[in-house]
Short mmCIF file of C-alpha atoms and ligand atoms in Angstrom, two decimals:
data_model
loop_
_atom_site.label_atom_id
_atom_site.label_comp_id
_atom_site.label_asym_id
_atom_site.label_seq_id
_atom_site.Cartn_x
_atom_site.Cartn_y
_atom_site.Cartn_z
CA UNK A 1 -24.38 6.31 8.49
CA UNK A 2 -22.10 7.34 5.59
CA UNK A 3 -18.10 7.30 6.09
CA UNK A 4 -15.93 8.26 3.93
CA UNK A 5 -12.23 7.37 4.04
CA UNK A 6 -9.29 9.48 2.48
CA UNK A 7 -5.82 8.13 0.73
CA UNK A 8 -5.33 5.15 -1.21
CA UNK A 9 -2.64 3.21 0.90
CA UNK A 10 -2.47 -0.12 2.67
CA UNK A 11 -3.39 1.66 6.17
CA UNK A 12 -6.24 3.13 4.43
CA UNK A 13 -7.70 -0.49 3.28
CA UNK A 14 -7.16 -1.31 6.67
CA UNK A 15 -9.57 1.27 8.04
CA UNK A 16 -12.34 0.82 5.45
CA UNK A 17 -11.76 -3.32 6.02
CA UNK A 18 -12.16 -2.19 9.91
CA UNK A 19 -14.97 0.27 9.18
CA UNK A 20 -16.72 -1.83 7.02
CA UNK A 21 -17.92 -4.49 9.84
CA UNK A 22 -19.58 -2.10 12.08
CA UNK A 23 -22.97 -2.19 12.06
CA UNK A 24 -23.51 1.82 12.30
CA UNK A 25 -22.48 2.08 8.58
CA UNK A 26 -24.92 2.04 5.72
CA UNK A 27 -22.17 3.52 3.01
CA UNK A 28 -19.02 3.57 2.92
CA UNK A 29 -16.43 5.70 0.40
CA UNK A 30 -12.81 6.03 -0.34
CA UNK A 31 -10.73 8.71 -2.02
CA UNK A 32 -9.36 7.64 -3.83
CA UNK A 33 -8.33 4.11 -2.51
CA UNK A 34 -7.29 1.42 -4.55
CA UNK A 35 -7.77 -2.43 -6.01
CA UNK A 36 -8.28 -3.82 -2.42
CA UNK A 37 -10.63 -1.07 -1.14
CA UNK A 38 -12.74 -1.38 -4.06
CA UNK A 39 -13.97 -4.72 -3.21
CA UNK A 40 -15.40 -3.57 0.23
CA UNK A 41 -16.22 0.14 -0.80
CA UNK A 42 -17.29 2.95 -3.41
CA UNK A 43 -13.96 4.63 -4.47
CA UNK A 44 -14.44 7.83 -5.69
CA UNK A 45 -11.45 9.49 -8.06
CA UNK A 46 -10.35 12.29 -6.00
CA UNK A 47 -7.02 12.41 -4.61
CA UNK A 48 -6.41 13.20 -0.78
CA UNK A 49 -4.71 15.83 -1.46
CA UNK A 50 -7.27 18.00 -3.17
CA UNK A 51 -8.66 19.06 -0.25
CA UNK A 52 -11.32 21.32 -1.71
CA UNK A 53 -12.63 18.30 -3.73
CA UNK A 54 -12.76 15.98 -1.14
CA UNK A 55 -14.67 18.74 1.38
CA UNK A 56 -17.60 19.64 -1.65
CA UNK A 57 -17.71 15.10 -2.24
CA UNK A 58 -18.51 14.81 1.37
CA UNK A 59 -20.83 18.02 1.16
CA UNK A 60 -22.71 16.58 -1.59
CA UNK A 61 -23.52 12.67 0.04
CA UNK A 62 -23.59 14.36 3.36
CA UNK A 63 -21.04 12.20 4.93
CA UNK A 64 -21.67 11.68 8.98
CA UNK A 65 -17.92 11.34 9.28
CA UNK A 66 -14.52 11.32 7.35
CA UNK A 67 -11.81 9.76 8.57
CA UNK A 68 -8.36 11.03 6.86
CA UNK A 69 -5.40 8.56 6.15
CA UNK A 70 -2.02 10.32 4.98
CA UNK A 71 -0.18 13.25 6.24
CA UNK A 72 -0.32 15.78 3.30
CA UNK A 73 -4.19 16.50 3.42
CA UNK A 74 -3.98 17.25 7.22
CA UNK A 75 -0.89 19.63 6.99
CA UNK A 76 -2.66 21.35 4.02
CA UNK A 77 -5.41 21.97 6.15
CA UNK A 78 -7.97 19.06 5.50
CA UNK A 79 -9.57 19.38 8.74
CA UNK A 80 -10.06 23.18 9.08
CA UNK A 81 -11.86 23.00 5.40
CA UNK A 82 -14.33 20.39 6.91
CA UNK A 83 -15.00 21.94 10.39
CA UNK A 84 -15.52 25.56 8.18
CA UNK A 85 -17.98 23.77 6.71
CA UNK A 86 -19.33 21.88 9.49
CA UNK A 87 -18.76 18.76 7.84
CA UNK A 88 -17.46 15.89 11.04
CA UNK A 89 -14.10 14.71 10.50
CA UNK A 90 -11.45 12.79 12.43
CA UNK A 91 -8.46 14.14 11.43
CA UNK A 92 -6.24 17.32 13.25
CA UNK A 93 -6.09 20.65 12.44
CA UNK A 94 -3.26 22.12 10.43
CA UNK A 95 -2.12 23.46 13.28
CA UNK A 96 -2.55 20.77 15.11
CA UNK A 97 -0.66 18.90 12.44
CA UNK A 98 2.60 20.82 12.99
CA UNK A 99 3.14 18.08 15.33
CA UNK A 100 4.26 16.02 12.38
CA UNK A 101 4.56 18.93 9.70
CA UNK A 102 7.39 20.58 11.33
CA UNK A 103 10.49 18.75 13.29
CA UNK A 104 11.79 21.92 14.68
CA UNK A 105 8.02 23.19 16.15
CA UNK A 106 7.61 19.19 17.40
CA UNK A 107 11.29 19.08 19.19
CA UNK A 108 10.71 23.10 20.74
CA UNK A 109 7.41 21.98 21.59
CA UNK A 110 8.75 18.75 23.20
CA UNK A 111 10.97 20.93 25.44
CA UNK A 112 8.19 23.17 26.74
CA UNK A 113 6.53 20.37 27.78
CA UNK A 114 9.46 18.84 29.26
CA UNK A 115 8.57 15.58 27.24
CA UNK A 116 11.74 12.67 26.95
CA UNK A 117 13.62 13.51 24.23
CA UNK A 118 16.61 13.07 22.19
CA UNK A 119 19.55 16.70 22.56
CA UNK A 120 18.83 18.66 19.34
CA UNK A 121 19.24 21.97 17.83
CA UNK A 122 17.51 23.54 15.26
CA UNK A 123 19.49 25.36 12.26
CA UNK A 124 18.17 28.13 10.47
CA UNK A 125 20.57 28.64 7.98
CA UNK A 126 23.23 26.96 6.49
CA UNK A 127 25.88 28.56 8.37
CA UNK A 128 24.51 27.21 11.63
CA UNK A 129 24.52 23.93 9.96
CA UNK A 130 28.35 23.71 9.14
CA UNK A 131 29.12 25.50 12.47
CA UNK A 132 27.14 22.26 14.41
CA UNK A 133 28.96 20.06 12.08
CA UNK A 134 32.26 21.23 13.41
CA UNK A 135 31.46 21.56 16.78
CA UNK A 136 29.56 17.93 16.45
CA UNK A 137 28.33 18.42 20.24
CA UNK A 138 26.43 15.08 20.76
CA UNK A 139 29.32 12.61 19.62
CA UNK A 140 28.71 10.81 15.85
CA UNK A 141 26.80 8.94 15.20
CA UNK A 142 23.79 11.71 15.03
CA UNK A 143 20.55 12.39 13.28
CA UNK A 144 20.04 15.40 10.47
CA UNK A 145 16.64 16.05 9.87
CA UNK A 146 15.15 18.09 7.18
CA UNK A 147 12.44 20.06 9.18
CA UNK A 148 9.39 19.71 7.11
CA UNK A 149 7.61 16.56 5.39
CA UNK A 150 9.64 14.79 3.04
CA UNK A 151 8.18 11.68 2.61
CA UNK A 152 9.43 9.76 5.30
CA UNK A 153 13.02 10.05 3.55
CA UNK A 154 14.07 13.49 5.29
CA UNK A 155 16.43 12.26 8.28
CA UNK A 156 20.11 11.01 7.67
CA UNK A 157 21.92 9.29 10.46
CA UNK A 158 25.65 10.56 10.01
CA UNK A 159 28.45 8.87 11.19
CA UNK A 160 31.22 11.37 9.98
CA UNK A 161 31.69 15.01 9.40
CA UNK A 162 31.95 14.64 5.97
CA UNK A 163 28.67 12.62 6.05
CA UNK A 164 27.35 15.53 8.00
CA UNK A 165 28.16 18.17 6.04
CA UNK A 166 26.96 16.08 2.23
CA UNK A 167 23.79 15.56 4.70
CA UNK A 168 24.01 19.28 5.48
CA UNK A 169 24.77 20.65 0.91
CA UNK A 170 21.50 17.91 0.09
CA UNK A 171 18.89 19.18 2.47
CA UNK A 172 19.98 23.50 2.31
CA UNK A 173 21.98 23.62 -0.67
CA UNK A 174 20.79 21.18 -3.00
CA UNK A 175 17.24 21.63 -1.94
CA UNK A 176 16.71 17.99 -2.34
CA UNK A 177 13.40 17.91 -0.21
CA UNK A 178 12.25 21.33 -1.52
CA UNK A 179 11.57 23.64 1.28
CA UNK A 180 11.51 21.22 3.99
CA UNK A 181 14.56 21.80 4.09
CA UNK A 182 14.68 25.27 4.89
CA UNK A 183 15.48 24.45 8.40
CA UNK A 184 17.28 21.15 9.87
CA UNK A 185 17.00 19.26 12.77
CA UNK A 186 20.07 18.24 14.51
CA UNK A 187 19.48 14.99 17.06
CA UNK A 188 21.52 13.13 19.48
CA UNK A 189 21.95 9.39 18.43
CA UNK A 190 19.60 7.57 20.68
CA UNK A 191 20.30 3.72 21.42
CA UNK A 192 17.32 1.35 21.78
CA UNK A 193 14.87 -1.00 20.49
CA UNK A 194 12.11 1.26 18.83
CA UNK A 195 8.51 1.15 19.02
CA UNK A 196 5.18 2.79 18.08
CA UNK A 197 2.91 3.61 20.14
CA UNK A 198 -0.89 5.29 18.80
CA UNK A 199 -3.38 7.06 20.92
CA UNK A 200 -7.33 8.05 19.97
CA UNK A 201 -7.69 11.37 20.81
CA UNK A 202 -10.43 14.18 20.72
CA UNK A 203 -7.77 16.63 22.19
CA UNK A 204 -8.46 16.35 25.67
CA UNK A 205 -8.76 12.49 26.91
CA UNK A 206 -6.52 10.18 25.25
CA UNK A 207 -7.58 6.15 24.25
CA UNK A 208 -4.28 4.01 23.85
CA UNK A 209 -4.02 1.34 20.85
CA UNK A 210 -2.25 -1.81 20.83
CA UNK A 211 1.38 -1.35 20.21
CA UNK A 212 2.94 -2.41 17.66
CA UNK A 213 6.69 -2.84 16.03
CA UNK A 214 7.24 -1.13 12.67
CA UNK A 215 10.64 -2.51 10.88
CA UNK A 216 11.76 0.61 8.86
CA UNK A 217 14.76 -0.54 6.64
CA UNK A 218 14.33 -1.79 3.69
CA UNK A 219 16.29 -5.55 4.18
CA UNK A 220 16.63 -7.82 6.87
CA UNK A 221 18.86 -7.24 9.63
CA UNK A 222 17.81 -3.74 9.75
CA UNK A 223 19.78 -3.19 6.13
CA UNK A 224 19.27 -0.60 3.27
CA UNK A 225 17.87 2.52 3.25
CA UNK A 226 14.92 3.39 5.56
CA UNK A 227 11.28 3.38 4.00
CA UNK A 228 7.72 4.31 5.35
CA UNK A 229 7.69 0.58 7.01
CA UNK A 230 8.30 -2.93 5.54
CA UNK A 231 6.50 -4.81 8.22
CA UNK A 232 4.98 -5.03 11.55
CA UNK A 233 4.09 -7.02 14.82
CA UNK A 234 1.44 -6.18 17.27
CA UNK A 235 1.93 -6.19 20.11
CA UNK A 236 5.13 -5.17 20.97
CA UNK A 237 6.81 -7.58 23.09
CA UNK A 238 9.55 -4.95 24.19
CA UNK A 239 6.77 -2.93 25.68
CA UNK A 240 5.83 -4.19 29.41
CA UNK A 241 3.14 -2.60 31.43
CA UNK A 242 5.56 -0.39 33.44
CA UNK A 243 6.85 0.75 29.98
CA UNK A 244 3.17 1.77 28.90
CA UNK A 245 2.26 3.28 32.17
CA UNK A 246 5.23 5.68 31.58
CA UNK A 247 4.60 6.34 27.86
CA UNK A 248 0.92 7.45 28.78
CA UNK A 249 2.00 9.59 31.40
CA UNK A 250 5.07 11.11 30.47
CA UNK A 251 4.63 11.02 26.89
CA UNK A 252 1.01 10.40 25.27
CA UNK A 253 -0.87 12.37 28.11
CA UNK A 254 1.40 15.84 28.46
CA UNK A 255 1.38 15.65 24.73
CA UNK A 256 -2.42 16.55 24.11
CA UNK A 257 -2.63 18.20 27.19
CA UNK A 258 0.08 20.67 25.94
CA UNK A 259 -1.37 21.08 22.16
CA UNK A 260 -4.18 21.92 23.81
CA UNK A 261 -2.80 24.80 26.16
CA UNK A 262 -1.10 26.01 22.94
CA UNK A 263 -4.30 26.18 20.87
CA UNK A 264 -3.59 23.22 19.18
CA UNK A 265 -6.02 21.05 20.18
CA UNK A 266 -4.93 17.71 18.74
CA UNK A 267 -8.22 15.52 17.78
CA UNK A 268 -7.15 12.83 16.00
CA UNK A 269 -4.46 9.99 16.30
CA UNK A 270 -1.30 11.07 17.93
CA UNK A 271 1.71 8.16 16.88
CA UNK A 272 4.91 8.68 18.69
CA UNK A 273 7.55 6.75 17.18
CA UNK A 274 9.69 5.90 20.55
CA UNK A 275 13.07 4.63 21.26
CA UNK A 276 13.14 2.74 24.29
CA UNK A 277 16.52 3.33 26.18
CA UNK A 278 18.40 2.61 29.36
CA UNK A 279 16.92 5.65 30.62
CA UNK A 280 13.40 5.08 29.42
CA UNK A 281 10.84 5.93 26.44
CA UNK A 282 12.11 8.78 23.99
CA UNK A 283 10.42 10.87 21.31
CA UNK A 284 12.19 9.97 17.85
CA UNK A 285 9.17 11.78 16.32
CA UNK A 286 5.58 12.30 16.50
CA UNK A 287 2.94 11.68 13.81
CA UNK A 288 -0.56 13.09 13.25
CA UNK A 289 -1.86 10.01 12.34
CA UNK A 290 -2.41 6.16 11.86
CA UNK A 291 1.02 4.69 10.76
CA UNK A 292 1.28 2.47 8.09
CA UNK A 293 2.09 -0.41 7.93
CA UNK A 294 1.14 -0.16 11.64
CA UNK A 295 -2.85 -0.12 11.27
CA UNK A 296 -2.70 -3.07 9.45
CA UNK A 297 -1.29 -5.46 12.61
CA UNK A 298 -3.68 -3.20 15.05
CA UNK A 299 -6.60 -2.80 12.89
CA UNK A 300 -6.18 -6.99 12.27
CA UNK A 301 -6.28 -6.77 16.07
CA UNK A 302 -8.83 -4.65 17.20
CA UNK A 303 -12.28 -5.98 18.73
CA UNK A 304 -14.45 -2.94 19.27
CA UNK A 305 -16.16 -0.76 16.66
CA UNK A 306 -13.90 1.46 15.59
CA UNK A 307 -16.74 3.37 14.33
CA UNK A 308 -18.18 4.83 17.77
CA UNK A 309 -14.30 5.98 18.49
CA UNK A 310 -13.69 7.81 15.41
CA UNK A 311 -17.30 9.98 15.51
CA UNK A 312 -16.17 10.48 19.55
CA UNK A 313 -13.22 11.86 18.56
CA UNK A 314 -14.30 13.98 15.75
CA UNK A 315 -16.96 15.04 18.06
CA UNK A 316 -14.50 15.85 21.05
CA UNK A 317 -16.15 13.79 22.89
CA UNK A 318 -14.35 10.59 23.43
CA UNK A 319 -16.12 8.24 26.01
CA UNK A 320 -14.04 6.50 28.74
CA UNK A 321 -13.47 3.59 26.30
CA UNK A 322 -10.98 0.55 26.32
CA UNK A 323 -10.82 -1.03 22.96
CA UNK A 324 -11.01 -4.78 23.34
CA UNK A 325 -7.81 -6.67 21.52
CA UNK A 326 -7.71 -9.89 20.29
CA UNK A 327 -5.54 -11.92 21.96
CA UNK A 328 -3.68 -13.41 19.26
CA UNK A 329 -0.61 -11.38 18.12
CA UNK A 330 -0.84 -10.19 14.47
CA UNK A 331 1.97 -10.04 11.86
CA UNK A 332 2.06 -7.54 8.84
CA UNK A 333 4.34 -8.42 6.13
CA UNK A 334 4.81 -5.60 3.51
CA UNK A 335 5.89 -7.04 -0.23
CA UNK A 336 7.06 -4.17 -2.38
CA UNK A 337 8.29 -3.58 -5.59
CA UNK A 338 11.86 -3.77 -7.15
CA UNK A 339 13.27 -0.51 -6.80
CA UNK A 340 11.40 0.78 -3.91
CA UNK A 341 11.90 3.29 -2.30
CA UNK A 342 13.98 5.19 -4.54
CA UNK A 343 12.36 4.29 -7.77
CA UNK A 344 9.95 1.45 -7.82
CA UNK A 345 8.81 -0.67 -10.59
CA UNK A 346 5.31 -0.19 -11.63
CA UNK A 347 2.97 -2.21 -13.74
CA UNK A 348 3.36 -5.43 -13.12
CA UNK A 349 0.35 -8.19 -13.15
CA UNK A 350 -0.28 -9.37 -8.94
CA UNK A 351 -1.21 -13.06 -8.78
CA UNK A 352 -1.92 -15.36 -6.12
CA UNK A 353 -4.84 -13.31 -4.38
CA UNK A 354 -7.24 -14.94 -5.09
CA UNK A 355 -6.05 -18.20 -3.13
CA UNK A 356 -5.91 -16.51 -0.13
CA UNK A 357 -9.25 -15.50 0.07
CA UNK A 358 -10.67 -17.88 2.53
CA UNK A 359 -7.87 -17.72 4.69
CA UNK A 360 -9.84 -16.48 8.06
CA UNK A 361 -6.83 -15.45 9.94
CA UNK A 362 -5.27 -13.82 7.28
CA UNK A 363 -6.56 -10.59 5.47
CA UNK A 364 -4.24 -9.17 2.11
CA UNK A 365 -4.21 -5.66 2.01
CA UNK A 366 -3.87 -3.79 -0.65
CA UNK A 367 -1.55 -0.20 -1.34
CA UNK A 368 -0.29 0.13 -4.56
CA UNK A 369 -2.72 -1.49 -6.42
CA UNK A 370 -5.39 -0.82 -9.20
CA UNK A 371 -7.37 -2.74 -11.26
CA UNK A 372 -7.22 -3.16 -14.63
CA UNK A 373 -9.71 -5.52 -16.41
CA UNK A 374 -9.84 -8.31 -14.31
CA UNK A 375 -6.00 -8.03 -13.45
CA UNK A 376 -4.45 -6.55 -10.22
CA UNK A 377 -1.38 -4.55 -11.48
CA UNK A 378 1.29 -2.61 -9.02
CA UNK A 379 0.83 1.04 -9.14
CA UNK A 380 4.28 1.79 -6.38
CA UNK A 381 6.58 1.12 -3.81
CA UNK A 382 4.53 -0.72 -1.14
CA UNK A 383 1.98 -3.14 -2.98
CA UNK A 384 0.32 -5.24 -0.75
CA UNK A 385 0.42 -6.24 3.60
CA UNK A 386 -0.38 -9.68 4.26
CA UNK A 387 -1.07 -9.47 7.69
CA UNK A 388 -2.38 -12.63 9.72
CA UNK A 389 -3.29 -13.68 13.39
CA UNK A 390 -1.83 -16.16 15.20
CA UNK A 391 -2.02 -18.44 18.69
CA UNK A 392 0.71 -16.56 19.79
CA UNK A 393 3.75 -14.51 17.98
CA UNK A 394 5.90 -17.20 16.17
CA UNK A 395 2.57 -18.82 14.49
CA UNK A 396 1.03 -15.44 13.57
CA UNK A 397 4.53 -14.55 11.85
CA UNK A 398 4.92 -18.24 9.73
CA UNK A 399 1.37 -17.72 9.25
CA UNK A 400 1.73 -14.52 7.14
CA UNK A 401 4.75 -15.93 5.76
CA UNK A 402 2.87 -19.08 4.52
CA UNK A 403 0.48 -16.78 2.99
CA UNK A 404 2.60 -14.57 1.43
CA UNK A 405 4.46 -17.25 -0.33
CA UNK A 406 0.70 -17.55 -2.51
CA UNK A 407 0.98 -14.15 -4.16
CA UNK A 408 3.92 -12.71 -6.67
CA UNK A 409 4.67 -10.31 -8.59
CA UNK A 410 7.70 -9.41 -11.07
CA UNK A 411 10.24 -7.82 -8.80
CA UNK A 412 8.71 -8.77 -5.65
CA UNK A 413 10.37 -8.76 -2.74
CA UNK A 414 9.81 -8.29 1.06
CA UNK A 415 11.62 -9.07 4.52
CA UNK A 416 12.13 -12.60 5.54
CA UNK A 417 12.49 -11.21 9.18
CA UNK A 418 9.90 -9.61 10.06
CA UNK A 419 9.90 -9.66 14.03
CA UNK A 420 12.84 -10.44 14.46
CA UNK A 421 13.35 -8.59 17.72
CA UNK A 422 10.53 -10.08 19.20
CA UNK A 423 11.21 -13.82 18.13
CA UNK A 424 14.84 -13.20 19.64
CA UNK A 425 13.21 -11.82 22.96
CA UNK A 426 11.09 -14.73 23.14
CA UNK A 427 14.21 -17.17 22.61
CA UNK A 428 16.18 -15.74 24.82
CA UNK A 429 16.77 -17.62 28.54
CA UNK A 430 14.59 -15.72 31.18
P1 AMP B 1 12.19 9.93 11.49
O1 AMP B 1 12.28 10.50 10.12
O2 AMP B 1 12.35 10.93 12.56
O3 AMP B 1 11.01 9.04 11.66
O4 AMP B 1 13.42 8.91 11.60
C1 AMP B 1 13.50 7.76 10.78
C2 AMP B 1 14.26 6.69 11.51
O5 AMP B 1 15.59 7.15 11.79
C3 AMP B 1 13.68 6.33 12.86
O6 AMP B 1 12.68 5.36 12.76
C4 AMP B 1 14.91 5.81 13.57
O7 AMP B 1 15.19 4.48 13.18
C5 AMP B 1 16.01 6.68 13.05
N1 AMP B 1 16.20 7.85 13.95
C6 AMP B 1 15.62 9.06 13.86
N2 AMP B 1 16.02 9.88 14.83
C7 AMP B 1 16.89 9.19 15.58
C8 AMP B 1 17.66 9.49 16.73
N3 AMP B 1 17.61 10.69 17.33
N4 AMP B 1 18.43 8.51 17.24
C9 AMP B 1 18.48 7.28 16.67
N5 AMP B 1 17.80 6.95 15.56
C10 AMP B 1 17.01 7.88 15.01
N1 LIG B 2 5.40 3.19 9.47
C1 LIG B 2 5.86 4.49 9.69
C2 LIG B 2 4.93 5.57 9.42
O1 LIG B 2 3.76 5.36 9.17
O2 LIG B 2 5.36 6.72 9.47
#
């Protein structure tokens, strides 16, 4: 069969890696992916955002299934352009998408469905802004969330009212993220280790993933401004069976089953990004799709075609399936460019990759790369995921390390404690 894969990021090479080994596929295509993907598939220039373009490419080689990557295409409406056309795809509706699209619709929707959450209101205007910042119901500190997609850089944690109400000027006065910003989120500070949890779904049964720990700020201790993910451990070693147990059934499973009852029929991957507190799993926010870099430690991970999953769900027809894991814990280490995330250094020569290639418990993908010649250069932010397996947690982590300390790249740099949380746990006296 012929898959075709859209975006051009490091969870993206992990999919086509992950797609590539099944047996069902004959060809395989990526739009418009990047130096990595291009060794293991036919990249086609079309960006996943031109959702028109990428409908008539899989038109034209008849794809039997496209799986979709980023955020943008869905909340643009990739899906409902395919399914018009009656071209399969694994990816959510736009409406569907809200889930992620909008903050306000995901936190109103969270309280119909009585799903854990953080205390929030939503401000319309910037008047009910400033009036929540001097009421400041929850305590400081708190969360202020522009309501639409803004790149993973649209919530500020405020720990003041003046912080609140510079938080408040950037988002409705300042327009900083556009008109995402058109509404705010206001969120009550919630204390916890946090995790991320992904479910297969074809909006009506649900198929759990490994979990896995994303590490969001940019340095180590949890320093720096936060970024779409600078690393990641699978499984999550916070997450105990009891804790699962809950997260399916008062989380994962009330989440599709209320999309659905609202016409929103989610098929796709649902990603809840969950803090874990005294009083038990809580929403920090939902995504539409695969995280990244959490697809590279689960996709690393993952025993069982992906391949039959994906064409279930895009079918709605997902089979009573339990993905087999590998046992081994795996460890994703993201190295990124100086300057990332506000303004990242581009064009600089990768080396090392080559050296790494034989390494069978370790697998480099690639984000911001492209070829050029016969040089990898950096193209943005996040470059490349080293991501290895290991007996057990601390030797899958030194294992990616090791690896990692092959490859460089002028202005590279990347967290030296990745899993930290876990390692601790693991240290600790039981
Ligand atoms: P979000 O944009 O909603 O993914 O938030 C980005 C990061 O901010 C999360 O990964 C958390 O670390 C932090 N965060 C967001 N909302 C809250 C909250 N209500 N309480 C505590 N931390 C939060
Ligand atoms: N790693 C966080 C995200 O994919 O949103």
């Amino acid at each position: 069969m012929k898959v075709l894969v859209v975006g051009n990021g490091g969870r993206e090479h992990a999919l086509v890696w992950k797609i590539r080994q099944s047996p069902l596929v004959t060809e395989l295509y990526c739009a418009p992916g990047n130096a990595g993907v291009a060794e293991i598939a036919d990249c086609v220039p079309i960006d996943a955002s031109s959702i028109v373009e990428v409908a008539d490419f899989a038109q034209t080689i008849k794809a039997d299934l496209t799986v979709v990557g980023p955020e943008l295409p869905m909340v643009l409406g990739i899906g409902d352009e395919f399914v018009r056309r009656d071209l399969p795809i694994f990816c959510p509706s736009r409406g569907a998408a809200e889930i992620e699209g909008s903050k306000a619709f995901a936190r109103e929707f969270m309280s119909r469905h009585n799903i854990p959450s953080p205390r929030y209101e939503v401000c319309g205007s910037l008047e009910d802004a400033l009036a929540f910042v001097d009421k400041a119901p929850f305590g400081y500190p708190y969360a202020v969330k522009a309501d639409g997609l803004a790149a993973g850089k649209g919530t500020i944690l405020v720990e003041r009212a003046e912080e609140a109400k510079a938080a408040v000027d950037q988002m409705m006065d300042k327009k900083i993220f556009g008109s995402a910003g058109a509404k705010i989120v206001m969120e009550e500070f919630l204390r916890g280790e946090e995790v991320s949890f992904l479910a297969f779904s074809d909006g009506a049964r649900v198929v759990p993933m490994a979990s896995v720990q994303d590490h969001k700020r940019a340095l180590d201790g949890d320093q720096g401004p936060n970024t779409g993910g600078m690393g990641t451990v699978s499984p999550a070693t916070n997450l105990r069976l009891d804790a699962h147990k809950r997260i399916m059934q008062e989380i994962i499973v009330p989440t599709i089953a209320g999309m659905a009852k609202e016409g929103r029929r989610f098929q796709g991957v649902l990603y809840a990004g969950l803090m874990m507190t005294e009083e038990g799993p809580k929403v920090l926010e939902f995504n539409a799709r695969f995280g990244d870099p959490e697809a590279q430690a689960i996709m690393a991970r993952m025993r069982s075609d992906i391949v039959p999953l994906l064409q279930q769900g895009a079918a709605g027809q997902l089979g009573e399936t339990r993905i087999e894991w590998a046992k081994e814990p795996s460890c994703c280490v993201v190295l990124a460019s100086r300057g990332y995330p506000e303004s990242p250094e581009t064009g600089h020569v990768v080396k090392g990759l080559e050296s790494l290639k034989d390494w069978g418990d370790v697998v480099v993908y690639h984000a911001a790369t492209k070829k050029e010649g016969d040089e990898v250069k950096t193209v943005g932010g996040r470059v490349l995921g080293v991501t290895a397996l290991g007996a057990n947690l601390e030797s899958a982590i030194a294992r990616a390390y090791e690896a990692v300390g092959h490859i460089s790249f002028e202005g590279m740099f990347y967290r030296k404690d990745i899993g930290h949380r876990a390692l601790s746990r693991l240290q600790r006296p039981r």
